[in-house]
Structure formats: C-alpha cells, structure tokens
Tab-separated table of C-alpha atoms in Angstrom:
chain	number	residue	atom	x	y	z
A	257	MET	CA	-74.006	-83.377	-160.801
A	258	ALA	CA	-74.649	-80.390	-158.576
A	259	SER	CA	-72.648	-77.335	-160.493
A	260	GLN	CA	-69.860	-75.799	-158.764
A	261	ALA	CA	-72.160	-72.508	-158.491
A	262	SER	CA	-74.845	-74.252	-156.759
A	263	ALA	CA	-73.008	-76.254	-154.250
A	264	THR	CA	-71.084	-72.986	-152.960
A	265	PRO	CA	-73.288	-71.499	-150.275
A	266	ALA	CA	-74.493	-68.033	-151.026
A	267	ARG	CA	-72.504	-65.364	-149.222
A	268	ARG	CA	-74.508	-63.035	-147.117
A	269	PRO	CA	-74.328	-59.422	-147.973
A	270	ARG	CA	-71.998	-57.322	-145.952
A	271	ALA	CA	-73.606	-54.829	-143.477
A	272	ARG	CA	-73.380	-51.313	-144.830
A	273	ARG	CA	-70.831	-49.112	-142.964
A	274	LEU	CA	-70.713	-45.369	-143.142
A	275	LYS	CA	-67.389	-43.987	-144.649
A	276	PRO	CA	-64.618	-42.296	-142.230
A	277	ALA	CA	-65.763	-38.662	-143.656
A	278	GLN	CA	-69.394	-39.653	-142.779
A	279	VAL	CA	-68.435	-40.709	-139.494
A	280	GLU	CA	-66.233	-37.551	-138.662
A	281	GLU	CA	-69.417	-35.483	-140.037
A	282	LEU	CA	-71.883	-37.685	-137.677
A	283	PHE	CA	-69.663	-36.877	-134.622
A	284	ARG	CA	-68.901	-33.229	-135.378
A	285	ARG	CA	-72.813	-32.799	-135.265
A	286	LEU	CA	-73.255	-34.476	-132.120
A	287	LYS	CA	-70.300	-32.378	-130.446
A	288	TRP	CA	-71.762	-29.192	-131.886
A	289	LEU	CA	-75.110	-29.888	-130.301
A	290	ASP	CA	-73.660	-31.223	-126.981
A	291	PRO	CA	-69.976	-30.198	-126.412
A	292	LYS	CA	-69.296	-31.579	-122.915
A	293	PRO	CA	-71.693	-34.650	-122.705
A	294	THR	CA	-71.578	-36.966	-119.629
A	295	THR	CA	-73.507	-39.845	-117.824
A	296	GLU	CA	-77.112	-38.926	-116.696
A	297	LEU	CA	-76.043	-40.805	-113.224
A	298	GLU	CA	-75.552	-38.745	-110.353
A	299	PHE	CA	-72.366	-39.159	-108.549
A	300	SER	CA	-69.622	-37.267	-106.913
A	301	THR	CA	-66.784	-39.730	-106.648
A	302	PRO	CA	-65.605	-42.674	-108.502
A	303	TYR	CA	-66.998	-45.303	-105.917
A	304	GLU	CA	-70.723	-43.528	-106.054
A	305	LEU	CA	-70.205	-43.920	-109.951
A	306	LEU	CA	-69.272	-47.536	-109.687
A	307	VAL	CA	-72.336	-48.325	-107.293
A	308	ALA	CA	-74.609	-46.383	-109.396
A	309	VAL	CA	-73.747	-47.928	-112.657
A	310	THR	CA	-73.694	-51.498	-111.008
A	311	LEU	CA	-77.410	-50.494	-109.959
A	312	SER	CA	-78.319	-49.303	-113.347
A	313	ALA	CA	-78.462	-52.843	-114.770
A	314	GLN	CA	-81.826	-53.300	-116.290
A	315	ALA	CA	-83.001	-50.000	-114.674
A	316	THR	CA	-83.349	-46.417	-115.777
A	317	ASP	CA	-80.918	-43.787	-114.640
A	318	VAL	CA	-83.759	-42.055	-113.511
A	319	GLY	CA	-84.834	-44.655	-111.126
A	320	VAL	CA	-81.049	-45.132	-110.033
A	321	ASN	CA	-80.862	-41.477	-109.080
A	322	LYS	CA	-83.956	-41.380	-106.986
A	323	ALA	CA	-82.530	-44.442	-104.779
A	324	THR	CA	-79.078	-43.217	-104.627
A	325	ARG	CA	-80.108	-39.563	-103.542
A	326	LYS	CA	-81.539	-41.388	-100.343
A	327	LEU	CA	-78.469	-43.727	-100.105
A	328	PHE	CA	-75.393	-41.648	-100.574
A	329	PRO	CA	-76.096	-39.097	-97.892
A	330	VAL	CA	-76.168	-42.116	-95.507
A	331	ALA	CA	-73.676	-44.482	-97.421
A	332	ASN	CA	-71.225	-43.607	-99.880
A	333	THR	CA	-67.881	-45.101	-99.080
A	334	PRO	CA	-67.303	-49.051	-99.195
A	335	GLU	CA	-66.833	-48.981	-95.206
A	336	ALA	CA	-70.248	-47.483	-94.885
A	337	ILE	CA	-71.926	-49.788	-97.501
A	338	ALA	CA	-70.243	-52.921	-95.812
A	339	ALA	CA	-71.466	-51.624	-92.450
A	340	LEU	CA	-74.929	-51.389	-93.721
A	341	GLY	CA	-74.649	-54.941	-94.964
A	342	VAL	CA	-77.234	-56.585	-97.578
A	343	ASP	CA	-80.531	-56.181	-95.263
A	344	GLY	CA	-79.516	-52.622	-94.489
A	345	LEU	CA	-78.941	-51.678	-97.974
A	346	LYS	CA	-82.193	-53.233	-99.583
A	347	PRO	CA	-84.520	-50.511	-98.380
A	348	TYR	CA	-82.816	-47.788	-100.128
A	349	ILE	CA	-82.733	-49.812	-103.619
A	350	SER	CA	-85.948	-51.823	-103.334
A	351	THR	CA	-87.546	-49.604	-106.057
A	352	ILE	CA	-84.915	-50.726	-108.540
A	353	GLY	CA	-84.967	-54.030	-110.546
A	354	LEU	CA	-83.356	-57.246	-109.281
A	355	TYR	CA	-82.413	-55.279	-105.984
A	356	ASN	CA	-82.041	-58.340	-103.861
A	357	THR	CA	-78.961	-59.458	-106.280
A	358	LYS	CA	-77.706	-56.125	-106.755
A	359	ALA	CA	-77.778	-55.640	-102.762
A	360	ALA	CA	-75.701	-58.795	-102.403
A	361	ASN	CA	-73.159	-57.473	-105.368
A	362	VAL	CA	-72.772	-54.134	-104.171
A	363	VAL	CA	-72.068	-55.292	-100.486
A	364	ALA	CA	-69.569	-57.872	-101.555
A	365	MET	CA	-67.867	-55.385	-103.853
A	366	ALA	CA	-67.495	-53.023	-100.818
A	367	GLU	CA	-65.821	-55.395	-98.958
A	368	GLN	CA	-63.446	-56.448	-101.788
A	369	LEU	CA	-62.441	-52.945	-102.385
A	370	ILE	CA	-61.722	-52.520	-98.666
A	371	GLU	CA	-59.841	-55.887	-98.562
A	372	HIS	CA	-57.761	-55.665	-102.027
A	373	HIS	CA	-57.784	-52.182	-102.810
A	374	GLY	CA	-57.665	-50.009	-100.041
A	375	SER	CA	-61.000	-48.862	-100.595
A	376	GLU	CA	-60.256	-47.331	-103.546
A	377	VAL	CA	-61.633	-48.072	-106.985
A	378	PRO	CA	-59.100	-49.445	-109.232
A	379	ARG	CA	-58.249	-48.004	-112.585
A	380	GLU	CA	-57.193	-51.379	-114.232
A	381	ARG	CA	-59.931	-53.143	-116.158
A	382	ALA	CA	-58.952	-56.556	-114.794
A	383	ALA	CA	-59.393	-55.452	-111.250
A	384	LEU	CA	-62.636	-53.760	-111.968
A	385	GLU	CA	-64.215	-56.739	-113.758
A	386	ALA	CA	-63.090	-58.977	-110.763
A	387	LEU	CA	-65.459	-57.169	-108.752
A	388	PRO	CA	-68.895	-58.601	-107.935
A	389	GLY	CA	-71.452	-57.282	-110.149
A	390	VAL	CA	-69.052	-55.734	-112.263
A	391	GLY	CA	-68.593	-56.696	-116.126
A	392	ARG	CA	-67.073	-55.422	-119.063
A	393	LYS	CA	-69.862	-52.540	-119.671
A	394	THR	CA	-69.496	-51.176	-116.195
A	395	ALA	CA	-65.847	-51.297	-116.110
A	396	ASN	CA	-65.921	-49.315	-119.353
A	397	VAL	CA	-68.202	-46.819	-117.824
A	398	VAL	CA	-65.961	-46.247	-114.927
A	399	LEU	CA	-62.608	-46.161	-116.693
A	400	ASN	CA	-64.501	-43.508	-119.099
A	401	THR	CA	-66.336	-41.326	-116.893
A	402	ALA	CA	-64.516	-41.440	-113.634
A	403	PHE	CA	-60.695	-41.700	-115.126
A	404	GLY	CA	-61.092	-40.254	-118.627
A	405	GLU	CA	-60.093	-43.442	-120.492
A	406	PRO	CA	-61.158	-43.709	-124.119
A	407	THR	CA	-63.364	-46.585	-123.510
A	408	MET	CA	-66.582	-47.568	-125.307
A	409	ALA	CA	-69.476	-48.761	-122.892
A	410	VAL	CA	-71.840	-50.522	-125.407
A	411	ASP	CA	-75.526	-50.639	-123.789
A	412	THR	CA	-78.771	-51.222	-125.811
A	413	HIS	CA	-78.896	-47.763	-127.144
A	414	ILE	CA	-75.235	-47.732	-128.636
A	415	PHE	CA	-75.751	-51.105	-129.755
A	416	ARG	CA	-79.091	-49.890	-131.876
A	417	VAL	CA	-77.619	-46.921	-132.797
A	418	SER	CA	-74.255	-48.400	-134.211
A	419	ASN	CA	-76.143	-51.241	-136.262
A	420	ARG	CA	-79.024	-48.608	-137.462
A	421	THR	CA	-76.726	-45.847	-138.822
A	422	GLY	CA	-74.085	-48.035	-140.315
A	423	LEU	CA	-71.336	-46.668	-137.710
A	424	ALA	CA	-70.317	-49.962	-136.536
A	425	PRO	CA	-72.712	-52.668	-137.222
A	426	GLY	CA	-72.046	-55.964	-135.349
A	427	LYS	CA	-74.133	-58.964	-134.210
A	428	THR	CA	-72.891	-58.705	-130.727
A	429	VAL	CA	-72.007	-56.325	-128.188
A	430	ARG	CA	-68.388	-56.927	-128.209
A	431	ALA	CA	-68.198	-56.829	-131.879
A	432	VAL	CA	-69.931	-53.460	-131.894
A	433	GLU	CA	-67.427	-52.372	-129.219
A	434	ASP	CA	-64.336	-53.223	-131.142
A	435	GLY	CA	-65.828	-51.782	-134.363
A	436	LEU	CA	-66.537	-48.375	-132.843
A	437	MET	CA	-62.951	-48.237	-131.212
A	438	LYS	CA	-61.744	-48.667	-134.814
A	439	ALA	CA	-64.327	-46.319	-136.598
A	440	VAL	CA	-64.515	-43.325	-134.166
A	441	PRO	CA	-61.739	-40.899	-134.600
A	442	ALA	CA	-59.540	-40.479	-131.806
A	443	HIS	CA	-60.629	-36.934	-130.928
A	444	TYR	CA	-63.980	-38.072	-130.520
A	445	LEU	CA	-63.468	-41.100	-128.875
A	446	HIS	CA	-63.874	-40.121	-124.968
A	447	ASP	CA	-67.073	-38.735	-125.465
A	448	ALA	CA	-68.492	-40.770	-127.993
A	449	HIS	CA	-69.888	-43.220	-125.726
A	450	HIS	CA	-72.213	-40.630	-124.219
A	451	TRP	CA	-73.128	-39.243	-127.421
A	452	LEU	CA	-74.387	-42.291	-128.693
A	453	ILE	CA	-76.342	-43.653	-125.756
A	454	LEU	CA	-78.070	-39.921	-125.251
A	455	HIS	CA	-78.929	-40.177	-129.173
A	456	GLY	CA	-80.291	-43.510	-128.670
A	457	ARG	CA	-82.258	-42.563	-125.661
A	458	TYR	CA	-83.914	-39.436	-126.926
A	459	VAL	CA	-83.743	-39.755	-130.877
A	460	CYS	CA	-82.884	-43.185	-132.169
A	461	LYS	CA	-85.508	-44.752	-129.986
A	462	ALA	CA	-86.129	-48.524	-130.104
A	463	ARG	CA	-90.072	-48.857	-131.151
A	464	LYS	CA	-90.147	-45.573	-133.084
A	465	PRO	CA	-87.220	-43.406	-133.834
A	466	GLU	CA	-87.680	-39.675	-134.288
A	467	CYS	CA	-85.955	-39.456	-137.651
A	468	PRO	CA	-87.442	-36.035	-138.811
A	469	ARG	CA	-85.747	-34.234	-136.121
A	470	CYS	CA	-82.472	-36.429	-135.973
A	471	PRO	CA	-79.510	-34.149	-136.792
A	472	ILE	CA	-77.546	-37.203	-138.515
A	473	HIS	CA	-80.708	-38.215	-140.606
A	474	ASP	CA	-78.894	-37.554	-144.026
A	475	LEU	CA	-75.778	-39.628	-142.818
A	476	CYS	CA	-77.796	-42.751	-141.431
A	477	LEU	CA	-78.186	-45.714	-143.419
A	478	TYR	CA	-81.102	-47.045	-141.743
A	479	LYS	CA	-83.442	-48.170	-144.468
A	480	ASP	CA	-86.670	-48.029	-142.221
A	481	LYS	CA	-86.605	-44.324	-141.488
A	482	THR	CA	-89.750	-42.908	-140.023
A	483	PRO	CA	-91.393	-40.524	-142.139
A	484	GLY	CA	-91.434	-36.902	-142.297
A	485	ASP	CA	-89.537	-33.842	-143.386
A	486	PRO	CA	-85.880	-33.638	-141.511
A	487	GLU	CA	-86.007	-30.349	-139.320
A	488	ALA	CA	-83.304	-27.798	-140.138
C-alpha cells in the first residue's frame, strides 16, 4: 500500500518574486535613467498611434515607422484610410510582415470608426477591442500612451523581463499583466510599460541579456545571468 506521502503529488516550487522594497528600487532606477519614457512608434494623434500599434504586431517599431512616414502624410484619418481601400493601402505597408491581413484590418477599423465612433478613437477598452485587428495588448498601448491610463501592455519583452527578474512571474501574458498591475507601485504604473519594454529591448535581450551593464543587476533574480562585472 502506497504511503500517504508518496501518493501526494509533489508541489512545484513557487516562482521567486521580488519584494515590494526591491520593486520600488527597480523602478526608481529605471525612472532615474529615463524620466519620461514613451513608445518608439512615431505618431501625432490617437488614430495614428492606433494604426501604428496595429501594424507593429510581429514587426519592429523601426520597420513600422519607415512605413508610416510614407503613409501618414497621405492618409492619417479614418476617412483617408477608408478611401485608400485595402489595395491602396498595401503598397505603403508592404515591407511589414503580414501586411495583407493588416491592410484589411486597418481599412475595416477605419470604416468602423467612421460608422460607430464619429471617426474618433474610443477611450473604452471594450470598444477598442471590438475593432478589427485590435486585441488586449493594442488596446492597452492606446489607453496608456494616447489617453494616459495606467495600463500594462505585455509584449514579449515585458513578459521576459517580468519572469526573469522575478518582478511578476507568470506562465501566460494575462497572468504577467495581472501580476504587474498588483506589483508595480501606483506612482510608477503609468510609465512602467515603457520602462520594461525598453529594458527588454536594449538590455535584457532574449538570446544574450547584457547583465554586466544592467542597472538592476543586483535586484534581478535571474539565475543564468551573463558573466561579467556590473558597471557602476
């Protein structure tokens, strides 16, 4: 007869998490290095931002900016995009991955904004997520960057940084988002999205994180840090 101990499945060890004081210090440092962070996507209106973020899925901000620098002087309103149509839009964004699908979504989005929202970008999450090509992450970016809402748009960079550092470990994007909303101090929450993306993009890289020059090296719980003496 199996013993009770052997019959009970072993519990997985809980993911290590930073303590509140460490989280506070982490964001204090990131803010000191970059007091006013923002997206690297180029835009001048909420609608331009919405289009740019929609185009940025599985694409780089640099690539999207190259396309929108040509597109926005020609068409940067829902009416102008709808008038271009899918075939008219494609040449402007053909250098971006999945441009056929994105062209269809952006034109359909423009038509819905005209028909249901008076050509204005809605400020409500449900209305944003109801637009073609807009998911939770895109809605979070627009709510945060265009309208100043304290949202957390978890992309691959934020997901990686949150798990590596122990800031908000989670197995899914939504779990990490929810964890960050609880862990990040309120006075840092508005800008935290941008700090974490930039940190993941330029320091905490996927293949080889640049741990020796990381400003939060001593706080991070990542056990496979790249070797080297941290810079002052």
